[in-house]
């Protein structure tokens, strides 16, 4: 009894600690006060309206949408290919290749941003949304691959061989058995990659040039003046990320519970 | 055998550090129910997987219906298999599982659905097509796996320990079902199992393998009664093996000197005096002598003590250690007289010498 109370108090404290900063942003985005101060100045949607009316912010949203969608699509495809490569084949240098795929998230982002800037500045991709996508894919693909590889581990050897045995070519086996089996993890990888890209600032700032993503726009706004619009954008970004990560988590869980069905 | 349907020619399978199948040749007739049996690691599953095209033999040829299939890929062989762990597709409905091979073949959705449901009907799962695999019991899943393999009306069905994951009751039930399917379809069944009872109950012919080599192939009764060597004899289990040296020959019998005395066995092998010789006596051929009963003239007797009794339903197996230290097995109808045969009770065993079987190869 006492134990349960202590445990629940601890969990509540943890949740408050994690959520408070985000909650502050959300609360003050609806506050009529110009500056985030107490007491609460009354409910308003003015800052949201103003943010959505700002041409720079809207164009940054479009950029973010394009970049995160592009990242999600490419990272999921490449992540699947890498995971399948690791699952299915044995070849010289496999460990090194997998290490290279896994390493980008572990590198400090400033260094990653500088490196990507140096690499991209010599290509026509520099300063375009495509450039940002390429860099974000490099980061997100390791998460995508990890998620999909986990699912492939549950596939075993038999299902794919059973497909061949029942007349499926290698291509059809991949298409009709391996990919459907991995679908929950593909959805999870897609959403997580989109979220990673949406939230990423440093690399986008280094290589994006004039094509600001939302997080870069927020940074540039902050350089000017403190503006409640920032809280409004923050709320929107937070909501989107939450939805993406929730879908990712739920999909990953579906994958886990179904594995014993065969 | 005239016109074998499946012909395995000198198949060899080497993995790094493991020679799984050695120079294996076997002819299987069309419509035959053949069981490959042996302990785990004997190469029976590898042989089956080579027939299915899931393993490429290191050397040798596989012919099916007169065509060389050795280098044909698995999806073009028409050798569907029922897997030990079933390998059903968990993301497809029961119906789509059964229809999978038809879809790969390019049949129309309507004809696929019709054929799948027809087969579900045949295996007793009519009306369950829309269910999810996870909603089925173990026995039902097994039936789905069988329907899925048979839906293209193949001329061969491969079965890799298909019943080993089921409980004993279901196993017997599905065994009957498989026998019925084989009777009705008249196609070739190649069945891998480590279970002697399954192989004997189902197969026209059993193939006993060990160490990647066929030890003996023949009808179940022949393999059971007349094992060719010590391995097959001990794999069959229900017998007692005795060893000795040839003492003399007379009247179609060989007299063998054993620690238990001079024992007669049928004269079926060429062995000169003094040569080592091994023979087995089936447990069901052994008999216990009653209190003052004397063995018939020429029947050997062995004295020993009861070690234990195993009750197997209608029969019982009595384990006896002879005074010479050999383990004997005796199987008989359950007579309900276990009480007098408590461990340690002295008994005398006897058998008809014509029922001993001399191993051609020890």
Coordinates of C-alpha atoms in Angstrom, one line a residue, chain A residues 88 156-165, chain B residues 6 8 11-13 15 20-21 24 36 43-58 62 64 69-75 77 79-85 87 156-161 190-192 209:
Chain A
X88 CA 19.6 -12.0 -44.9
X156 CA 12.9 -16.3 -38.7
X157 CA 14.1 -18.2 -41.8
X158 CA 11.0 -20.3 -42.4
X159 CA 8.4 -17.7 -43.5
X160 CA 10.4 -16.5 -46.5
X161 CA 11.4 -20.0 -47.5
X162 CA 7.8 -21.1 -47.1
X163 CA 6.9 -18.3 -49.6
X164 CA 9.5 -19.6 -52.1
X165 CA 8.3 -23.2 -51.5
Chain B
X6 CA 11.4 -39.1 -57.4
X8 CA 17.8 -39.1 -55.7
X11 CA 23.2 -36.7 -53.2
X12 CA 26.0 -35.1 -51.1
X13 CA 25.6 -32.2 -48.8
X15 CA 28.5 -27.6 -44.8
X20 CA 25.2 -33.7 -43.5
X21 CA 24.3 -36.1 -46.3
X24 CA 22.6 -40.8 -50.8
X36 CA 12.5 -40.7 -43.7
X43 CA 20.4 -35.7 -42.5
X44 CA 16.7 -36.5 -43.0
X45 CA 15.5 -32.9 -43.0
X46 CA 18.4 -31.8 -45.1
X47 CA 17.4 -34.4 -47.7
X48 CA 13.9 -33.1 -47.7
X49 CA 15.0 -29.5 -48.1
X50 CA 17.2 -30.6 -51.0
X51 CA 14.2 -32.1 -52.7
X52 CA 12.3 -28.8 -52.1
X53 CA 15.2 -26.8 -53.5
X54 CA 15.8 -25.0 -50.3
X55 CA 19.3 -26.4 -50.1
X56 CA 21.6 -26.9 -53.0
X57 CA 23.4 -30.3 -52.9
X58 CA 27.1 -30.2 -53.1
X62 CA 17.5 -34.8 -58.0
X64 CA 11.2 -35.5 -60.3
X69 CA 15.4 -30.5 -60.9
X70 CA 18.8 -30.2 -59.3
X71 CA 19.3 -26.6 -60.4
X72 CA 15.7 -25.5 -60.6
X73 CA 14.9 -22.8 -58.0
X74 CA 12.5 -23.7 -55.1
X75 CA 9.6 -21.6 -56.5
X77 CA 9.6 -27.1 -58.3
X79 CA 7.1 -29.5 -54.1
X80 CA 5.0 -27.8 -51.4
X81 CA 6.0 -28.6 -47.8
X82 CA 4.3 -28.7 -44.5
X83 CA 6.7 -27.2 -41.9
X84 CA 7.5 -28.3 -38.4
X85 CA 6.6 -24.9 -37.1
X87 CA 5.4 -21.2 -41.1
X156 CA 4.3 -34.5 -54.2
X157 CA 3.8 -33.3 -50.7
X158 CA 6.8 -32.9 -48.4
X159 CA 6.2 -33.0 -44.6
X160 CA 8.9 -32.0 -42.2
X161 CA 8.0 -33.4 -38.7
X190 CA 7.6 -37.7 -48.3
X191 CA 7.5 -37.6 -44.6
X192 CA 10.3 -36.7 -42.2
X209 CA 19.1 -42.7 -41.7

